[in-house]
Tab-separated table of C-alpha atoms in Angstrom:
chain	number	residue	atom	x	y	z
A	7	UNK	CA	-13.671	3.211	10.045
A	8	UNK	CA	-14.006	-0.013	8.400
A	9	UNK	CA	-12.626	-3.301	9.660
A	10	UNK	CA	-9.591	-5.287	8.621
A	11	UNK	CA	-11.431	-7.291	6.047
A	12	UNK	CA	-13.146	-4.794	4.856
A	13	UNK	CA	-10.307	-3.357	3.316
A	14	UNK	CA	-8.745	-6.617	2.442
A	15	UNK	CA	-11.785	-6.802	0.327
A	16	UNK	CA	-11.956	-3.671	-1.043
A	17	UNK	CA	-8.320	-3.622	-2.163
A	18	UNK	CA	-8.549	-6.689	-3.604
A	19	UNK	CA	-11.662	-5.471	-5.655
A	20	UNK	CA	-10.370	-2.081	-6.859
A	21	UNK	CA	-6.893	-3.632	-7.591
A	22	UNK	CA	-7.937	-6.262	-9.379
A	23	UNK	CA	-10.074	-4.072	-11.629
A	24	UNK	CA	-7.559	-1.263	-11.906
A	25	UNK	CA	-4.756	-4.344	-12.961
A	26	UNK	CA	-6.933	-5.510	-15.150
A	27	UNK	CA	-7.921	-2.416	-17.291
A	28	UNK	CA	-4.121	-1.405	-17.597
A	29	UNK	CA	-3.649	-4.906	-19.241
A	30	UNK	CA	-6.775	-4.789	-21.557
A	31	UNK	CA	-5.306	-1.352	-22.152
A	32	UNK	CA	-1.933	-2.031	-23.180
A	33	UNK	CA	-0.561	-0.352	-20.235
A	34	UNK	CA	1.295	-3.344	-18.647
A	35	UNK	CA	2.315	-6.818	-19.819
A	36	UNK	CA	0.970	-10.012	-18.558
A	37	UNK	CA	4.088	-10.702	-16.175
A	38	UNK	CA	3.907	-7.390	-14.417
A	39	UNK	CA	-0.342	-7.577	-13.477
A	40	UNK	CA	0.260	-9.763	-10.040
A	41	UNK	CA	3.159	-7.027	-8.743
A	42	UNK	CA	0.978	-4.581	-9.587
A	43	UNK	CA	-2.269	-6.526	-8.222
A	44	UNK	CA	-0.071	-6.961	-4.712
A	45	UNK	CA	1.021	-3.301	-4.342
A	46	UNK	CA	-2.846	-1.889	-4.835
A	47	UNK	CA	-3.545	-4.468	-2.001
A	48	UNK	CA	-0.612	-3.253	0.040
A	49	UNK	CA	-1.791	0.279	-0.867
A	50	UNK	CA	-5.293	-0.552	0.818
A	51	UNK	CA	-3.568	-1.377	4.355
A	52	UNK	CA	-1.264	1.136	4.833
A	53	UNK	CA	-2.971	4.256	6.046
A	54	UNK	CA	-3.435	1.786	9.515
A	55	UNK	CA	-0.135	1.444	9.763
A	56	UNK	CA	-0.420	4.262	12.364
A	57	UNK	CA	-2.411	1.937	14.876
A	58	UNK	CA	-0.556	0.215	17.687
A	59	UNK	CA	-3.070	-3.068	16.709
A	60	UNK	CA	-3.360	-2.737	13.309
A	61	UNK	CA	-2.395	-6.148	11.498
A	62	UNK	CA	-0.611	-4.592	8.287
A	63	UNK	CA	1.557	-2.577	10.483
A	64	UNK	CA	2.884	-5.017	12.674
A	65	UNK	CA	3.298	-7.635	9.481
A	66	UNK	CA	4.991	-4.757	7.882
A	67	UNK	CA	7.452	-3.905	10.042
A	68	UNK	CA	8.282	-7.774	10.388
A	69	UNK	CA	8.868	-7.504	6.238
A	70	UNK	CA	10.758	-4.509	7.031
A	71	UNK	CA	12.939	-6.602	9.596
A	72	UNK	CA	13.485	-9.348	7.635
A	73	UNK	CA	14.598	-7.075	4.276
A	74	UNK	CA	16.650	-5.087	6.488
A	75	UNK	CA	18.674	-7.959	7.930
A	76	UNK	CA	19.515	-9.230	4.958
A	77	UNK	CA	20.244	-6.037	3.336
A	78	UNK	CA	23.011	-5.368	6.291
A	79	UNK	CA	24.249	-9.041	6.753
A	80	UNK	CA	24.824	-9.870	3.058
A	81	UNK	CA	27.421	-7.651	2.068
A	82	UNK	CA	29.515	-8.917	5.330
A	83	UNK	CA	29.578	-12.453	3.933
A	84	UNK	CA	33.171	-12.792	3.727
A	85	UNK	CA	33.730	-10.887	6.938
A	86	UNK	CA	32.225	-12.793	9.468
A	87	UNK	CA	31.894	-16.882	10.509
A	88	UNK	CA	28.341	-18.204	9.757
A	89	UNK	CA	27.598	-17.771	13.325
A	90	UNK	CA	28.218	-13.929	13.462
A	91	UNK	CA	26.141	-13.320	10.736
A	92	UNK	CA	23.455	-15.343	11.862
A	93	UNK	CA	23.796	-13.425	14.867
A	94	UNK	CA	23.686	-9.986	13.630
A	95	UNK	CA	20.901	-10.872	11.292
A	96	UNK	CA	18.386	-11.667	14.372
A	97	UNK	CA	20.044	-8.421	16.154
A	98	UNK	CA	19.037	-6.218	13.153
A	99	UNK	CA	15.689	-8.169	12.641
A	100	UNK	CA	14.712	-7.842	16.789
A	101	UNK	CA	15.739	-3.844	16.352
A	102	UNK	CA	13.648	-3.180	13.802
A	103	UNK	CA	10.940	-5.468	14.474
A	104	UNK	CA	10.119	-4.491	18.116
A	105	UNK	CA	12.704	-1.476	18.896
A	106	UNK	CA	11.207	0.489	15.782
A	107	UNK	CA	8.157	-0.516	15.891
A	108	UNK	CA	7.976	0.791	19.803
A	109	UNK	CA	9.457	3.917	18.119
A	110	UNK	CA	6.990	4.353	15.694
A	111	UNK	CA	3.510	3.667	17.695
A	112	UNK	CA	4.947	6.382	20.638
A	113	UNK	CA	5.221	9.183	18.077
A	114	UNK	CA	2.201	8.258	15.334
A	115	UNK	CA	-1.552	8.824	16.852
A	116	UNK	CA	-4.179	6.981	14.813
A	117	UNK	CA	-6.248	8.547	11.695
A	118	UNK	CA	-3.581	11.288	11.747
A	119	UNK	CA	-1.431	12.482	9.427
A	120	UNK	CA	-1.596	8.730	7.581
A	121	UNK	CA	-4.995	9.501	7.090
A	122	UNK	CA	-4.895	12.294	4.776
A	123	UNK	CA	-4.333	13.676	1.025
A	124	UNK	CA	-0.489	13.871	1.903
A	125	UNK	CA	0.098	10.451	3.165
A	126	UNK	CA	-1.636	8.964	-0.422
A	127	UNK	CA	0.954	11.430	-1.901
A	128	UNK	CA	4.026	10.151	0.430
A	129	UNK	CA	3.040	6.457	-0.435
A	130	UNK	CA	2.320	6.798	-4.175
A	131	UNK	CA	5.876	9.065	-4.643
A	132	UNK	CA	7.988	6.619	-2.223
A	133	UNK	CA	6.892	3.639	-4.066
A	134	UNK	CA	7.680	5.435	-7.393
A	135	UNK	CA	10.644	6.279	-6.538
A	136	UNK	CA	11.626	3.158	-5.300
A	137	UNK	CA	10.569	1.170	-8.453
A	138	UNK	CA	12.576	3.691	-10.529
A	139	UNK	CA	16.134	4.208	-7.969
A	140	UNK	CA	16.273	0.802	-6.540
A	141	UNK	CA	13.762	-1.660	-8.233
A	142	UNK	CA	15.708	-0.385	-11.940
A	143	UNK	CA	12.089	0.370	-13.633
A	144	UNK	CA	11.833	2.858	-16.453
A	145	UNK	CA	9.902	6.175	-14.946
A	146	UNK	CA	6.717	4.810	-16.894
A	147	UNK	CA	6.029	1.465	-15.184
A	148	UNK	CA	7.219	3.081	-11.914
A	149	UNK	CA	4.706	5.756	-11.739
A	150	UNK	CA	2.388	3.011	-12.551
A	151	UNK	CA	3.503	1.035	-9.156
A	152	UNK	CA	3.284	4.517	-7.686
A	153	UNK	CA	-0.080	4.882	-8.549
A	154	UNK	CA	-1.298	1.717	-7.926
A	155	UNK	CA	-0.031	2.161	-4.302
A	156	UNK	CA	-2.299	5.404	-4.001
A	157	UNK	CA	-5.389	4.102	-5.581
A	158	UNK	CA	-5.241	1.592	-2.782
A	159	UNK	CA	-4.565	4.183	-0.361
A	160	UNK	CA	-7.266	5.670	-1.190
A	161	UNK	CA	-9.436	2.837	-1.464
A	162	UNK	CA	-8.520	2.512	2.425
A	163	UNK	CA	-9.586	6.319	3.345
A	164	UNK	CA	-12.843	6.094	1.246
A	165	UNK	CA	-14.012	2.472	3.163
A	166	UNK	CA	-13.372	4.779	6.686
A	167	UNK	CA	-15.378	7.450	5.881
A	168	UNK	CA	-17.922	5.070	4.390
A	169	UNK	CA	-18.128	2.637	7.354
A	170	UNK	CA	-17.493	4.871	10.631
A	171	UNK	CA	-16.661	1.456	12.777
A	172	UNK	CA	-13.776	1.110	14.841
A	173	UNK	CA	-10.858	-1.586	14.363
A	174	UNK	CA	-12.604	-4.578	16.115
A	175	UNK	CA	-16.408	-3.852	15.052
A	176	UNK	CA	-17.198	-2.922	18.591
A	177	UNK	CA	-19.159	0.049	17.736
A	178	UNK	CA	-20.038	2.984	15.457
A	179	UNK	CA	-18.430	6.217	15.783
A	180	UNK	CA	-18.906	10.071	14.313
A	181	UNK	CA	-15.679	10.388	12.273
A	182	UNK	CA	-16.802	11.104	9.111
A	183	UNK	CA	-14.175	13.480	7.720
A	184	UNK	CA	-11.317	12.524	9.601
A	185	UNK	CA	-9.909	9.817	7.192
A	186	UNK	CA	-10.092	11.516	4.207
A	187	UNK	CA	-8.863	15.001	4.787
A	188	UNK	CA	-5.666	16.962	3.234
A	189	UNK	CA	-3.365	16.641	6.411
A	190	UNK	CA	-4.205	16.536	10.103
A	191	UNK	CA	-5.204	19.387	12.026
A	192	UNK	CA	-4.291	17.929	15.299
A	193	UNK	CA	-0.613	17.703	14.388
A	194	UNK	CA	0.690	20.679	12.328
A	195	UNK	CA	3.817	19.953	12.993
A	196	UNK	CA	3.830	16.025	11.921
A	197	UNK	CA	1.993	17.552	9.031
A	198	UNK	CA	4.933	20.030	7.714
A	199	UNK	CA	6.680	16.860	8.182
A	200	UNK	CA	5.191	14.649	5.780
A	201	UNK	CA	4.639	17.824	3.236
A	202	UNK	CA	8.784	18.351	3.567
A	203	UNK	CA	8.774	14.589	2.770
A	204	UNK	CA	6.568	14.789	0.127
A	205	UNK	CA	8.362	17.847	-1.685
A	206	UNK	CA	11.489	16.033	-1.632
A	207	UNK	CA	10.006	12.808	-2.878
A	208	UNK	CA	8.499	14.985	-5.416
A	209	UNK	CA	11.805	16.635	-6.441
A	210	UNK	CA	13.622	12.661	-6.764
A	211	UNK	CA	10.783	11.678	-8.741
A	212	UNK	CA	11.199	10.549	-12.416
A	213	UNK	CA	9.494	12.851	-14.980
A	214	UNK	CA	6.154	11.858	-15.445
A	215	UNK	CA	5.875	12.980	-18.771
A	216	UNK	CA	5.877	10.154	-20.924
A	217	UNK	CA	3.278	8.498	-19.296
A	218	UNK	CA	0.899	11.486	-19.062
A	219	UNK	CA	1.675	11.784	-22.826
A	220	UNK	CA	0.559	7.663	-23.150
A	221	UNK	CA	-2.465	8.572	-21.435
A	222	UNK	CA	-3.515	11.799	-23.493
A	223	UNK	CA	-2.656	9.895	-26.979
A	224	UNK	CA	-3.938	6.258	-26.093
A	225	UNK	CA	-6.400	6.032	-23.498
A	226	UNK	CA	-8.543	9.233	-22.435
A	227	UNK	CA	-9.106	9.187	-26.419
A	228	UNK	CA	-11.391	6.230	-25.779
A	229	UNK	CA	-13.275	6.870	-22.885
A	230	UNK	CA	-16.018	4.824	-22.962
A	231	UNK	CA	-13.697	1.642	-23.719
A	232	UNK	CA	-11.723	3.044	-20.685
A	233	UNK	CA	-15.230	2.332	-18.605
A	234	UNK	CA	-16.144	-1.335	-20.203
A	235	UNK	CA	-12.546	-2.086	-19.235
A	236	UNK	CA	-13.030	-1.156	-15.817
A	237	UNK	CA	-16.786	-2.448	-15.453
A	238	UNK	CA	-14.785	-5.856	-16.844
A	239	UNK	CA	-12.225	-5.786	-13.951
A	240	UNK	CA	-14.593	-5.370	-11.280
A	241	UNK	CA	-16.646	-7.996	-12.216
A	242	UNK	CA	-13.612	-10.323	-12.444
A	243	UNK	CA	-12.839	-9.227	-9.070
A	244	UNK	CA	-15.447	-9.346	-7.750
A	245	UNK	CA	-15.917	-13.447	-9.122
A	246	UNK	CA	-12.199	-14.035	-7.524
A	247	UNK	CA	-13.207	-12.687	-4.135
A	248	UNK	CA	-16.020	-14.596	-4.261
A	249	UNK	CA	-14.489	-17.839	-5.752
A	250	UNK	CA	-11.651	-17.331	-2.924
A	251	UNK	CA	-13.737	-16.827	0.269
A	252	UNK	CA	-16.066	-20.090	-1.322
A	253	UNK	CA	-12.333	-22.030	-1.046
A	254	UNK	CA	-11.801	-20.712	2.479
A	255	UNK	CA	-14.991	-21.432	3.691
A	256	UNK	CA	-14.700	-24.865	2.168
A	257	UNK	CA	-11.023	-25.555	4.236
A	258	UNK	CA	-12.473	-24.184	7.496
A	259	UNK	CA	-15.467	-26.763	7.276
A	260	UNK	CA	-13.063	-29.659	6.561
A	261	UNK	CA	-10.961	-28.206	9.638
């Protein structure tokens, strides 16, 4: 599988395009291209949120702390003294960020069931549908987040089946296959799981229909506009990442 930074770089390529052809396509306004940009990134680190050293997981599940403390301590504002509340909020935070977390590794097993066709659908519908229910978003511009999410999720399976390395570069390995696959052979039953979850993510789902309707009038119309638009992004990516690791390299020598 590829490293860390491999699909740091990756998602920040393929987002970056991606953003950048919805904009030149009239798909998205200026202020919504970094959101966007961020969730393809964030889209290209989940799938290794299912190993026990995986970076994204364990900063995720410190966001998810954080968000989650907030979310339960806020609404007791008036309830509590300013010590209580600061106390519950590092409860909350400490059960989610090490009791769930301890949860979560025990019953996941690496390049499983996050590593396949249904956890691209699970991520791309859950972020949908949290853009539309919770995040107020018409269903247009959330399917757009959704999708976003699962082009970078993809991005992710693609790199592992392209560079069959483990986590820390140690050494090579025969997976090819095992990243990108439709669910997980080696747990049917975590599999039914995420399909169930899938289903009903499906079922809460806005109606995709005006956007596949934008897409059949406006843009597959003009497919070879579609492609310099793309070609365009990458490029522009590409000179970012570049430009950016230039800028780091630059800090580290002064360090």
């Amino acid at each position: 599988m590829a490293n860390f930074q491999t699909h740091l770089n990756g998602g920040i390529v393929v987002s970056a395009a991606i953003t950048l052809s919805l904009q030149m396509t009239g798909f998205v306004q200026d202020g919504h291209i970094i959101p966007l940009f961020t969730l393809g990134v964030v889209g290209s680190l989940l799938p290794d949120i299912d190993s026990d050293c995986s970076k994204p997981v364990r900063a995720l599940f410190s966001v998810l702390g954080v968000g989650i403390a907030f979310a339960m301590t806020l609404p007791l504002t008036a309830r509590f003294t300013p010590l209580e509340l600061a106390g519950i909020w590092v409860g909350v935070y400490f059960c989610v960020r090490y009791g769930f977390f301890e949860i979560f590794t025990r019953l996941t097993v690496h390049r499983g069931i996050w590593h396949s066709w249904l956890g691209i659908a699970a991520a791309l519908l859950a972020t949908t549908n949290l853009a539309y229910w919770m995040w107020d978003q018409s269903p247009e511009p959330a399917w757009i987040a959704g999708l976003m999410v699962g082009i970078g999720y993809l991005t992710h399976l693609v790199l592992d089946e392209l560079f069959s390395v483990d986590l820390f570069n140690a050494k090579v390995k025969r997976s090819f296959g095992t990243a990108l696959k439709p669910f997980s052979p080696r747990s049917p039953l975590a599999s039914l799981a995420m399909l169930a979850v899938v289903v009903v993510l499906a079922w809460l789902a806005p109606s995709p229909d005006s956007l596949l309707a934008r897409v059949e009038a406006d843009w597959l119309l003009d497919l070879d506009a579609v492609l310099v638009h793309i070609e365009r992004g990458l490029h522009w990516g590409l000179a970012q990442m570049s430009d950016w690791w230039s800028r780091m390299g630059h800090l580290l020598d002064l360090v």
